[in-house]
């Protein structure tokens, strides 16, 4: 029986994902991805220095997913201007789909998944507005008001509700006093839907727990030593 895979932040680091799927693709029905997917079409082929000083060459289309359906929400480190022009046809040969905030996916077993990406960038001061930082990274009140009036079993988000005891860890960045209002907005989502399962990324550290009856998992960043992917419980 095939299973559903959940993956944390990719940031366009396709190689570890490709290696994993080369081994596991026959087992995978579809992939749910928790934002910071790595959609930066305007940087494709460019070599540059990241905000933390790493040299990187961008390959926007390097994912080799064996045509397994991939459904991802947006993170904060995305080209949001390009995401708003997203066209599935560009990625159709790979079967990759951007799930806008409030999008719904019904799994084969009938469970309903809500996608709601977005988060505040803790490294905003190192980025340039309209270039590699966008105010659209944050969830708006309008997006909350527009959420569907249905029962939801699973949530895929980028950051996490405020009540989830998840901590920030960023190398070279002082996180003291950092506040993200998106977490309060996701607290509203948690209270509204009362999902059984919740998956997120963003924190670059594997953490898990149960809060308000919801079993949650924060996945590490792809390629890290921590747990950056998992199977969706049946």
XYZ file of N, CA, C and O in Angstrom, residues 32-180:
596
model
N 3.037 16.044 0.656
C 2.548 17.295 1.221
C 3.770 18.042 1.740
O 4.548 17.492 2.524
N 3.955 19.290 1.313
C 5.181 20.017 1.666
C 4.842 21.307 2.398
O 3.926 22.021 2.031
N 5.623 21.604 3.441
C 5.263 22.624 4.434
C 5.865 24.012 4.187
O 6.146 24.743 5.139
N 6.032 24.404 2.945
C 6.466 25.758 2.660
C 7.972 25.933 2.579
O 8.736 25.037 2.917
N 8.415 27.145 2.147
C 9.807 27.364 1.746
C 10.209 26.270 0.764
O 11.259 25.638 0.875
N 9.323 26.071 -0.202
C 9.532 25.077 -1.260
C 10.764 25.429 -2.084
O 11.577 24.568 -2.416
N 10.921 26.719 -2.391
C 12.084 27.147 -3.154
C 11.747 27.605 -4.556
O 12.503 27.342 -5.496
N 10.614 28.296 -4.693
C 10.190 28.764 -6.020
C 10.734 30.166 -6.249
O 10.166 31.156 -5.783
N 11.850 30.251 -6.983
C 12.515 31.518 -7.290
C 12.872 31.540 -8.775
O 14.049 31.506 -9.149
N 11.881 31.609 -9.660
C 12.165 31.502 -11.094
C 13.101 32.586 -11.627
O 13.887 32.338 -12.541
N 13.048 33.774 -11.058
C 13.896 34.858 -11.568
C 15.369 34.650 -11.214
O 16.238 35.283 -11.802
N 15.647 33.761 -10.257
C 17.031 33.483 -9.869
C 17.580 32.229 -10.541
O 18.735 31.853 -10.303
N 16.769 31.564 -11.368
C 17.194 30.294 -11.958
C 18.506 30.458 -12.725
O 18.650 31.329 -13.584
N 19.475 29.615 -12.389
C 20.767 29.635 -13.066
C 21.765 30.637 -12.513
O 22.930 30.649 -12.929
N 21.344 31.471 -11.570
C 22.243 32.487 -11.026
C 23.039 31.952 -9.838
O 22.544 31.153 -9.045
N 24.263 32.402 -9.733
C 25.084 32.112 -8.564
C 25.156 33.376 -7.718
O 25.398 34.471 -8.235
N 24.933 33.227 -6.418
C 24.902 34.389 -5.542
C 25.294 33.986 -4.124
O 25.453 32.795 -3.817
N 25.453 34.985 -3.282
C 25.773 34.759 -1.876
C 24.488 34.934 -1.061
O 23.802 35.957 -1.174
N 24.151 33.946 -0.252
C 22.940 33.997 0.558
C 23.097 35.028 1.679
O 24.216 35.466 1.978
N 21.984 35.416 2.331
C 22.080 36.381 3.436
C 23.010 35.942 4.559
O 23.531 36.778 5.295
N 23.239 34.646 4.698
C 24.137 34.158 5.746
C 25.529 33.829 5.211
O 26.338 33.221 5.898
N 25.794 34.246 3.976
C 27.155 34.169 3.468
C 27.525 32.916 2.705
O 28.706 32.678 2.429
N 26.537 32.096 2.314
C 26.817 30.872 1.574
C 26.726 31.125 0.064
O 25.838 31.840 -0.399
N 27.616 30.523 -0.689
C 27.580 30.629 -2.149
C 26.610 29.577 -2.692
O 26.666 28.417 -2.307
N 25.736 29.985 -3.593
C 24.703 29.066 -4.083
C 24.354 29.371 -5.532
O 24.286 30.545 -5.931
N 24.152 28.313 -6.316
C 23.650 28.446 -7.679
C 22.220 27.919 -7.706
O 21.966 26.774 -7.324
N 21.306 28.743 -8.146
C 19.880 28.405 -8.078
C 19.467 27.529 -9.255
O 19.745 27.838 -10.412
N 18.835 26.401 -8.938
C 18.233 25.528 -9.943
C 16.765 25.411 -9.581
O 16.388 24.624 -8.727
N 15.942 26.221 -10.214
C 14.549 26.309 -9.813
C 13.735 25.065 -10.152
O 12.703 24.813 -9.547
N 14.210 24.281 -11.114
C 13.396 23.159 -11.609
C 14.099 21.809 -11.451
O 13.857 20.889 -12.209
N 14.956 21.696 -10.416
C 15.765 20.482 -10.264
C 15.093 19.331 -9.541
O 15.717 18.291 -9.328
N 13.834 19.491 -9.158
C 13.137 18.413 -8.462
C 12.867 17.258 -9.411
O 12.338 17.442 -10.505
N 13.218 16.043 -8.978
C 12.940 14.823 -9.743
C 12.069 13.933 -8.863
O 12.551 13.114 -8.092
N 10.771 14.104 -9.008
C 9.819 13.463 -8.097
C 9.084 12.277 -8.711
O 8.079 11.829 -8.162
N 9.574 11.772 -9.834
C 8.988 10.574 -10.464
C 7.501 10.763 -10.760
O 6.722 9.804 -10.724
N 7.108 11.990 -11.030
C 5.713 12.349 -11.318
C 4.769 12.080 -10.140
O 3.553 11.998 -10.314
N 5.322 11.941 -8.951
C 4.490 11.834 -7.747
C 3.859 13.203 -7.489
O 4.553 14.212 -7.502
N 2.561 13.297 -7.255
C 1.944 14.594 -6.987
C 2.549 15.260 -5.747
O 2.686 14.634 -4.695
N 2.933 16.516 -5.901
C 3.475 17.309 -4.802
C 2.550 18.501 -4.578
O 2.231 19.234 -5.515
N 2.120 18.690 -3.333
C 1.252 19.808 -2.972
C 1.975 20.623 -1.902
O 2.265 20.109 -0.822
N 2.283 21.890 -2.208
C 3.037 22.688 -1.246
C 2.339 23.999 -0.926
O 1.678 24.596 -1.780
N 2.487 24.443 0.317
C 2.046 25.773 0.700
C 3.241 26.714 0.609
O 4.390 26.270 0.477
N 2.986 28.008 0.673
C 4.091 28.957 0.614
C 4.699 29.164 1.996
O 4.017 29.083 3.018
N 5.991 29.424 2.013
C 6.657 29.826 3.239
C 6.897 31.323 3.224
O 6.252 32.061 2.480
N 7.823 31.788 4.043
C 8.210 33.192 3.987
C 9.333 33.406 2.979
O 9.398 34.440 2.322
N 10.209 32.414 2.826
C 11.298 32.523 1.862
C 10.853 31.952 0.515
O 11.246 30.856 0.119
N 10.001 32.692 -0.140
C 9.510 32.360 -1.478
C 9.481 33.642 -2.301
O 9.427 34.754 -1.752
N 9.458 33.491 -3.603
C 9.226 34.632 -4.495
C 7.715 34.811 -4.598
O 7.058 34.275 -5.496
N 7.158 35.573 -3.680
C 5.701 35.693 -3.609
C 5.119 36.396 -4.823
O 3.987 36.118 -5.226
N 5.873 37.296 -5.418
C 5.385 37.958 -6.635
C 5.182 36.935 -7.740
O 4.194 36.983 -8.488
N 6.106 35.975 -7.854
C 5.977 34.934 -8.871
C 4.913 33.912 -8.496
O 4.203 33.398 -9.371
N 4.789 33.621 -7.206
C 3.764 32.665 -6.775
C 2.364 33.149 -7.134
O 1.490 32.346 -7.457
N 2.156 34.454 -7.089
C 0.841 34.984 -7.423
C 0.536 34.878 -8.904
O -0.593 35.098 -9.327
N 1.539 34.517 -9.683
C 1.347 34.271 -11.121
C 1.499 32.782 -11.433
O 1.657 32.400 -12.592
N 1.480 31.953 -10.392
C 1.719 30.515 -10.551
C 0.798 29.909 -11.588
O -0.401 30.163 -11.608
N 1.385 29.096 -12.436
C 0.635 28.373 -13.453
C 1.036 26.906 -13.382
O 2.190 26.558 -13.630
N 0.094 26.061 -13.016
C 0.387 24.637 -12.879
C 1.010 24.047 -14.145
O 1.770 23.085 -14.076
N 0.681 24.614 -15.308
C 1.166 24.046 -16.566
C 2.690 24.041 -16.639
O 3.286 23.172 -17.271
N 3.315 25.038 -16.000
C 4.777 25.113 -16.017
C 5.380 23.888 -15.342
O 6.422 23.390 -15.756
N 4.713 23.408 -14.301
C 5.223 22.277 -13.515
C 4.454 20.984 -13.797
O 4.620 20.012 -13.088
N 3.607 20.993 -14.826
C 2.728 19.849 -15.052
C 3.508 18.561 -15.305
O 3.084 17.472 -14.905
N 4.679 18.663 -15.959
C 5.445 17.453 -16.240
C 5.993 16.826 -14.963
O 6.353 15.650 -14.944
N 6.038 17.613 -13.887
C 6.487 17.087 -12.599
C 5.332 16.851 -11.629
O 5.533 16.306 -10.547
N 4.123 17.312 -11.981
C 2.945 17.107 -11.132
C 3.097 17.837 -9.794
O 2.823 17.278 -8.736
N 3.532 19.103 -9.851
C 3.734 19.924 -8.662
C 2.664 21.012 -8.619
O 2.407 21.677 -9.622
N 2.068 21.231 -7.444
C 0.928 22.131 -7.316
C 1.100 23.055 -6.111
O 1.308 22.588 -4.990
N 0.986 24.356 -6.363
C 1.007 25.346 -5.287
C -0.389 25.450 -4.689
O -1.356 25.756 -5.380
N -0.483 25.226 -3.389
C -1.754 25.284 -2.675
C -1.852 26.630 -1.958
O -1.198 26.857 -0.936
N -2.641 27.522 -2.521
C -2.801 28.847 -1.936
C -3.434 28.753 -0.547
O -4.036 27.734 -0.189
N -3.306 29.811 0.204
C -3.829 29.820 1.576
C -5.334 29.589 1.586
O -6.091 30.294 0.927
N -5.739 28.563 2.311
C -7.146 28.182 2.344
C -7.507 27.088 1.367
O -8.659 26.656 1.323
N -6.514 26.605 0.592
C -6.780 25.517 -0.361
C -7.055 24.213 0.373
O -6.523 23.954 1.454
N -7.865 23.387 -0.256
C -8.283 22.104 0.322
C -7.870 20.965 -0.603
O -7.993 21.055 -1.829
N -7.394 19.891 0.001
C -7.097 18.661 -0.724
C -7.778 17.517 0.012
O -7.588 17.342 1.223
N -8.588 16.750 -0.706
C -9.228 15.568 -0.121
C -8.418 14.340 -0.502
O -8.226 14.054 -1.682
N -7.914 13.640 0.506
C -7.091 12.457 0.274
C -7.962 11.276 -0.146
O -9.187 11.303 -0.016
N -7.311 10.243 -0.632
C -8.025 9.066 -1.108
C -8.854 8.395 -0.042
O -9.862 7.739 -0.357
N -8.457 8.545 1.236
C -9.214 7.925 2.325
C -10.313 8.843 2.852
O -10.976 8.522 3.840
N -10.495 10.009 2.199
C -11.565 10.915 2.579
C -11.167 12.020 3.528
O -11.936 12.958 3.751
N -9.973 11.939 4.106
C -9.539 12.988 5.017
C -9.287 14.295 4.254
O -8.802 14.279 3.124
N -9.619 15.402 4.912
C -9.513 16.715 4.282
C -8.288 17.443 4.832
O -8.112 17.559 6.060
N -7.458 17.949 3.928
C -6.245 18.682 4.288
C -6.429 20.154 3.936
O -6.806 20.495 2.814
N -6.160 21.033 4.896
C -6.161 22.477 4.663
C -4.714 22.960 4.576
O -3.886 22.634 5.425
N -4.411 23.747 3.547
C -3.086 24.354 3.394
C -3.196 25.842 3.720
O -4.052 26.543 3.182
N -2.301 26.317 4.592
C -2.266 27.748 4.887
C -0.834 28.151 5.212
O -0.355 28.004 6.341
N -0.132 28.615 4.184
C 1.262 29.001 4.331
C 1.420 30.398 4.895
O 0.447 31.055 5.273
N 2.678 30.840 4.924
C 2.979 32.176 5.402
C 3.672 32.184 6.750
O 3.436 31.310 7.590
N 4.556 33.165 6.934
C 5.271 33.373 8.196
C 6.053 34.673 8.079
O 6.305 35.174 6.981
N 6.450 35.209 9.209
C 7.288 36.411 9.221
C 8.757 36.004 9.144
O 9.204 35.099 9.855
N 9.514 36.682 8.298
C 10.939 36.367 8.137
C 11.747 36.954 9.282
O 11.770 38.172 9.494
N 12.438 36.089 9.980
C 13.279 36.539 11.075
C 14.562 37.190 10.559
O 15.243 37.925 11.278
N 14.868 36.954 9.276
C 16.077 37.526 8.667
C 15.745 38.668 7.702
O 16.521 38.973 6.802
N 14.606 39.309 7.911
C 14.151 40.371 7.010
C 15.201 41.464 6.815
O 15.367 41.997 5.711
N 15.912 41.814 7.873
C 16.884 42.912 7.789
C 18.037 42.594 6.846
O 18.756 43.500 6.410
N 18.220 41.317 6.506
C 19.281 40.922 5.588
C 18.787 40.837 4.143
O 19.560 40.479 3.255
N 17.522 41.139 3.919
C 16.918 40.953 2.604
C 16.412 42.283 2.023
O 16.265 43.270 2.746
N 16.126 42.260 0.733
C 15.715 43.461 0.013
C 14.264 43.318 -0.433
O 13.902 42.355 -1.120
N 13.432 44.277 -0.044
C 12.006 44.229 -0.386
C 11.809 44.188 -1.898
O 12.434 44.942 -2.646
N 10.935 43.275 -2.337
C 10.645 43.121 -3.758
C 11.660 42.295 -4.507
O 11.466 41.978 -5.688
N 12.747 41.934 -3.833
C 13.800 41.126 -4.466
C 13.837 39.730 -3.845
O 13.586 38.740 -4.528
N 14.142 39.655 -2.567
C 14.113 38.368 -1.883
C 13.361 38.434 -0.553
O 13.501 37.580 0.301
N 12.556 39.475 -0.414
C 11.611 39.582 0.699
C 10.348 40.266 0.202
O 10.414 41.210 -0.597
N 9.184 39.769 0.684
C 7.910 40.298 0.200
C 6.928 40.431 1.374
O 6.792 39.498 2.176
N 6.228 41.556 1.473
C 5.248 41.705 2.551
C 4.133 40.669 2.474
O 3.467 40.387 3.474
N 3.941 40.086 1.300
C 2.899 39.061 1.135
C 3.224 37.764 1.870
O 2.423 36.827 1.863
N 4.394 37.710 2.509
C 4.755 36.506 3.258
C 3.789 36.240 4.417
O 3.660 35.108 4.877
N 3.122 37.268 4.911
C 2.265 37.120 6.084
C 0.807 36.866 5.712
O 0.296 37.390 4.721
N 0.141 36.082 6.534
C -1.283 35.788 6.367
C -2.084 37.052 6.646
O -1.825 37.762 7.622
N -3.056 37.336 5.804
C -3.886 38.527 5.998
C -5.199 38.167 6.701
O -5.620 37.000 6.722
N -5.845 39.191 7.252
C -7.158 38.984 7.867
C -8.158 38.493 6.822
O -9.004 37.642 7.092
N -8.040 39.022 5.606
C -8.943 38.600 4.542
C -8.814 37.126 4.217
O -9.815 36.454 3.926
N -7.590 36.620 4.277
C -7.384 35.189 4.013
C -7.996 34.340 5.119
O -8.536 33.256 4.854
N -7.947 34.839 6.345
C -8.595 34.117 7.441
C -10.108 34.112 7.272
O -10.771 33.085 7.447
N -10.676 35.262 6.912
C -12.126 35.352 6.742
C -12.602 34.504 5.561
O -13.757 34.068 5.531
N -11.717 34.261 4.611
C -12.085 33.497 3.427
C -11.888 32.002 3.545
O -12.082 31.273 2.568
N -11.501 31.521 4.724
C -11.281 30.086 4.897
C -12.585 29.310 4.712
O -13.662 29.795 5.073
N -12.506 28.102 4.163
C -13.726 27.339 3.867
C -14.449 26.864 5.125
O -13.816 26.543 6.131
N -15.736 26.814 5.038
C -16.579 26.382 6.148
C -16.850 24.885 6.007
O -17.943 24.463 5.633
N -15.822 24.101 6.307
C -15.923 22.647 6.210
C -15.153 22.024 7.372
O -14.425 22.709 8.089
N -15.311 20.725 7.557
C -14.521 19.996 8.547
C -13.139 19.720 7.975
O -12.994 19.339 6.809
N -12.125 19.920 8.785
C -10.739 19.711 8.370
C -10.082 18.711 9.311
O -10.185 18.833 10.536
N -9.401 17.725 8.746
C -8.732 16.702 9.541
C -7.246 16.994 9.755
O -6.682 16.657 10.797
N -6.615 17.608 8.750
C -5.165 17.812 8.759
C -4.864 19.224 8.272
O -5.494 19.698 7.312
N -3.911 19.887 8.897
C -3.451 21.194 8.426
C -1.980 21.098 8.036
O -1.168 20.523 8.765
N -1.658 21.668 6.880
C -0.274 21.846 6.431
C -0.007 23.339 6.417
O -0.654 24.086 5.672
N 0.904 23.797 7.251
C 1.230 25.218 7.320
C 2.744 25.379 7.261
O 3.493 24.395 7.224
N 3.193 26.637 7.259
C 4.632 26.865 7.308
C 5.083 27.072 8.755
O 5.842 26.274 9.288
N 4.577 28.123 9.400
C 4.856 28.282 10.818
C 3.766 27.564 11.618
O 2.992 26.786 11.047
N 3.702 27.807 12.918
C 2.824 27.023 13.787
C 1.951 27.934 14.643
O 2.285 29.098 14.872
N 0.821 27.416 15.141
C 0.013 28.182 16.087
C 0.823 28.575 17.327
O 1.770 27.877 17.718
N 0.418 29.663 17.953
C 1.148 30.202 19.098
C 1.207 29.218 20.260
O 2.189 29.186 21.018
N 0.172 28.394 20.420
C 0.131 27.481 21.571
C 1.032 26.266 21.414
O 1.270 25.552 22.396
N 1.537 26.026 20.204
C 2.479 24.916 20.043
C 3.819 25.362 20.632
O 4.380 26.381 20.190
N 4.361 24.639 21.605
C 5.592 25.081 22.280
C 6.841 24.837 21.419
O 7.714 24.028 21.748
N 6.932 25.580 20.319
C 8.029 25.428 19.368
C 8.958 26.627 19.495
O 8.515 27.765 19.572
N 10.251 26.370 19.509
C 11.230 27.431 19.698
C 11.989 27.725 18.413
O 12.159 26.860 17.556
N 12.439 28.975 18.278
C 13.249 29.397 17.136
C 14.717 29.120 17.421
O 15.196 29.355 18.534
N 15.417 28.655 16.390
C 16.866 28.548 16.448
C 17.412 28.952 15.091
O 17.137 28.294 14.094
N 18.160 30.034 15.044
C 18.743 30.493 13.791
C 20.210 30.828 14.011
O 20.541 31.681 14.842
N 21.069 30.162 13.287
C 22.499 30.412 13.403
C 22.802 31.831 12.941
O 22.425 32.255 11.855
N 23.494 32.596 13.788
C 23.926 33.938 13.422
C 22.857 35.001 13.535
O 23.112 36.160 13.183
N 21.653 34.652 14.015
C 20.564 35.629 14.118
C 20.020 35.612 15.547
O 19.685 34.554 16.084
N 19.931 36.784 16.167
C 19.393 36.906 17.514
C 17.870 36.833 17.457
O 17.217 37.687 16.847
N 17.298 35.819 18.080
C 15.844 35.630 18.045
C 15.155 36.169 19.300
O 13.955 36.017 19.450
N 15.914 36.813 20.177
C 15.349 37.331 21.419
C 14.243 38.351 21.121
O 14.448 39.319 20.399
N 13.079 38.100 21.679
C 11.979 39.040 21.529
C 11.279 39.004 20.189
O 10.367 39.804 19.946
N 11.656 38.064 19.323
C 11.019 37.997 18.004
C 9.570 37.540 18.152
O 9.277 36.575 18.853
N 8.672 38.223 17.476
C 7.239 37.916 17.539
C 6.681 37.822 16.131
O 6.957 38.672 15.292
N 5.918 36.781 15.885
C 5.314 36.567 14.574
C 3.805 36.499 14.738
O 3.272 35.536 15.299
